Steps between C-alpha positions, in 0.01 A plus 500: 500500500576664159249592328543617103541783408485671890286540737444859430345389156201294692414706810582873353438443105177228558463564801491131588510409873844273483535424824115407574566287186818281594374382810161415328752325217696308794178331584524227397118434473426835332814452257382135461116651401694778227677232348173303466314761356736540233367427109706312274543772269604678867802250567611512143585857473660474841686174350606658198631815678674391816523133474651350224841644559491288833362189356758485260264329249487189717138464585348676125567412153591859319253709749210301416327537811087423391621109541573525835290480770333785673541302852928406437541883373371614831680224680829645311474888581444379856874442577598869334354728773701813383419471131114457613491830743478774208211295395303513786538865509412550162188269575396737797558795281284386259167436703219739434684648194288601202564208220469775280782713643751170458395426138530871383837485653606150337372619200720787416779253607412185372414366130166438452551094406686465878140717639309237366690217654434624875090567419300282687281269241221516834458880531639665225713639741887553508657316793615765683782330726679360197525819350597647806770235574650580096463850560711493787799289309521732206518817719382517868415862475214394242342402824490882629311565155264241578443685876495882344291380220298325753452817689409673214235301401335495856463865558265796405618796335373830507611671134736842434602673212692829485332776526688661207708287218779645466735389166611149456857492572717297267580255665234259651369482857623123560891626372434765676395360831714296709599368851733755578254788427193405680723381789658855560130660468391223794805624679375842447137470623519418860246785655332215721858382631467155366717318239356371164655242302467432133447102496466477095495644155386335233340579169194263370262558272560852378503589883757569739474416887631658781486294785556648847526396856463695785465504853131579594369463867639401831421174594636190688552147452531235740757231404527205729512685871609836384329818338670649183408817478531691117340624250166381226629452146292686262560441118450817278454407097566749217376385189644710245371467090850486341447892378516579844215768520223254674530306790269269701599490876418270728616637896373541859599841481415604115599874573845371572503236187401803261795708665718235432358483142471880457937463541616210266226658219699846569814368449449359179321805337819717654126744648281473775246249481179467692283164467133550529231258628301414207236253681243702480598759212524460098680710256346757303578378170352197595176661622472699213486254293223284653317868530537557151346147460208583672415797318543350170335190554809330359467206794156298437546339829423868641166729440568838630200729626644757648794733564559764755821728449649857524675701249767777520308661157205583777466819641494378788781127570312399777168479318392084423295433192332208515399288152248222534392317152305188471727192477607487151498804377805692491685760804708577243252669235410684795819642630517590155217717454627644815807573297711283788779261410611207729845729526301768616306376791611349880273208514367440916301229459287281210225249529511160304279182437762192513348143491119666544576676823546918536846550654624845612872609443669765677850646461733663787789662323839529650863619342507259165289221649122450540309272774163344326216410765204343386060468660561130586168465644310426196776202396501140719813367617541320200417802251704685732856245431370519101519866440822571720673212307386628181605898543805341595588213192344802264641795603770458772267666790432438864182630642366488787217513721313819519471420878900562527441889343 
């Protein structure tokens, strides 16, 4: 049976299971069950797109479909098995996917007036099989959107940014960037003998996505009486911001994924690039500017008692002054009578008060970034969620437990 576009389309680009799927389809009881389940607002898109020409007009009045019965619209696309096949992949392809990945999809497609007509009135939902089966008629391929995007949504990322910025070239990263390129660096990195294929490119958002497929470990399958022996697909996502110098990566191997990452970035700046993990480290502007906060008591959400640092003006750098003031008065008078500026000192740790509790802040210094760790034990898990959520919203940090120094 043909099947539009190919085959290779469903079982390489969706990886749909055709062949498990046709016989299902030439059931006549399962097919039977798929047609039942079927919405009105179901059979009308597939009416509108793949009937009409066949009916020649003779059984609806100028498409108007609503007046027809549910039951005789069934009965019709019974007799028109090889119109109805794509649709019963497209229904298999859709189970279990995220409504929200189909409606972000249909919405950069789609007006917003033709979105509202396929929301469901009982969920405040979009019907996610209509806007599949539309999808497919105004370009199949928005379907492998709908799987990448799907992917993306589903997986955890662990966040890079280069370890130096080097100068914006002129012309952008998603010019820049294309098929051609990244394929010839895949082609290039084969160190653990196995192939990787790019499987999509697409900019959303103010983000570009890399998707990659590659073979992972040996396994077997057993298919009817034999044993097909092969290799694990593993997915590797690069989720570039559209400047090009951060990335989130989500990957089995991660070393591998930043390698990969390290390569296109290089590329583009015409230098060698190097992509950092930044999960548990913040840059030092960005630290210095909540430290400066501290000190000048410009954040009333924070009471700062005390502040332990060194100073190259010492005699000696490896000597730590300590500064403990009762909460409200000012660390920065002091560090003034000690004729010290917040430019001259290296600050190793600081105590606060945040929400009535006494947390301790440490810093670990490395290159340009700076990993913050923080005494949870006086905060419950609750307090705990609070203050990380609010260093982050306020001042663009991660910390972490003092546990993990």
């Amino acid at each position: 049976m043909n099947i539009y576009p190919n085959r290779k389309f469903w079982e390489d680009d969706l990886e749909v299971p055709v062949n498990h799927l046709l016989e299902r389809f030439h059931n006549t009881q399962i097919r039977q069950s798929w047609i039942n389940s079927l919405s009105g607002r179901q059979l009308n898109v597939i009416f509108q797109q793949s009937f009409s020409h066949k009916l020649n007009g003779q059984l609806f009045d100028e498409g108007n479909y609503d007046n027809i019965s549910i039951q005789y619209k069934r009965k019709v696309i019974t007799h028109h098995l090889d119109s109805l096949v794509v649709y019963y992949l497209i229904s298999c392809f859709e189970f279990a996917k995220l409504e929200a990945t189909i409606s972000e999809i249909a919405r950069s497609t789609l007006t917003e007036q033709l979105m509202q007509s396929y929301l469901l009135k009982s969920s405040n939902k979009y019907d996610k099989k209509s806007l599949l089966f539309l999808l497919f008629h105004i370009d199949h391929n928005l379907l492998k959107d709908v799987y990448h995007f799907e992917k993306i949504q589903r997986k955890g990322y662990v966040y890079f940014a280069l370890q130096k910025n080097p100068r914006q070239p002129s012309i952008s990263f998603k010019n820049f960037i294309s098929e051609q390129i990244i394929k010839q660096i895949l082609k290039e990195d084969r160190s653990d003998g196995c192939e990787s294929q790019l499987k999509g490119l697409f900019h959303h958002q103010n983000r570009l996505y890399v998707l990659i497929r590659r073979a992972s470990d040996i396994d077997l399958l057993l298919n009817s009486n034999k044993v097909i022996h092969g290799h694990k697909p593993e997915w590797m996502i690069l989720d570039f911001l559209v400047s090009g110098n951060q990335v989130n990566l989500a990957a089995k191997n991660i070393d591998q994924a930043s390698e990969i990452a390290n390569s296109i970035a290089s590329r583009y700046f015409s230098c060698e690039c190097i992509f950092v993990n930044m999960q548990d480290k913040n840059f030092a502007e960005q630290v210095y500017k909540f430290i400066k906060a501290c000190i000048y008591g410009s954040d009333s959400n924070i009471l700062t008692f005390e502040l332990s640092f060194r100073s190259n003006r010492l005699k000696h750098s490896n000597t730590c002054i300590t500064l403990t003031v009762v909460p409200h008065d000012s660390i920065a008078s002091e560090l003034h009578i000690l004729h010290f500026s917040i430019d001259d000192i290296l600050v190793e740790s600081i105590k606060i008060i945040f929400q009535g509790k006494k947390i301790g802040l440490f810093f670990k210094s490395s290159d340009d970034y700076i990993a913050i760790y923080y005494s949870e034990h006086p905060l419950n898990k609750k307090e705990r969620e609070e203050f990380k959520a609010y260093m982050k919203q306020s001042y663009g940090l991660t910390i972490l437990s003092k546990a993990n120094l």
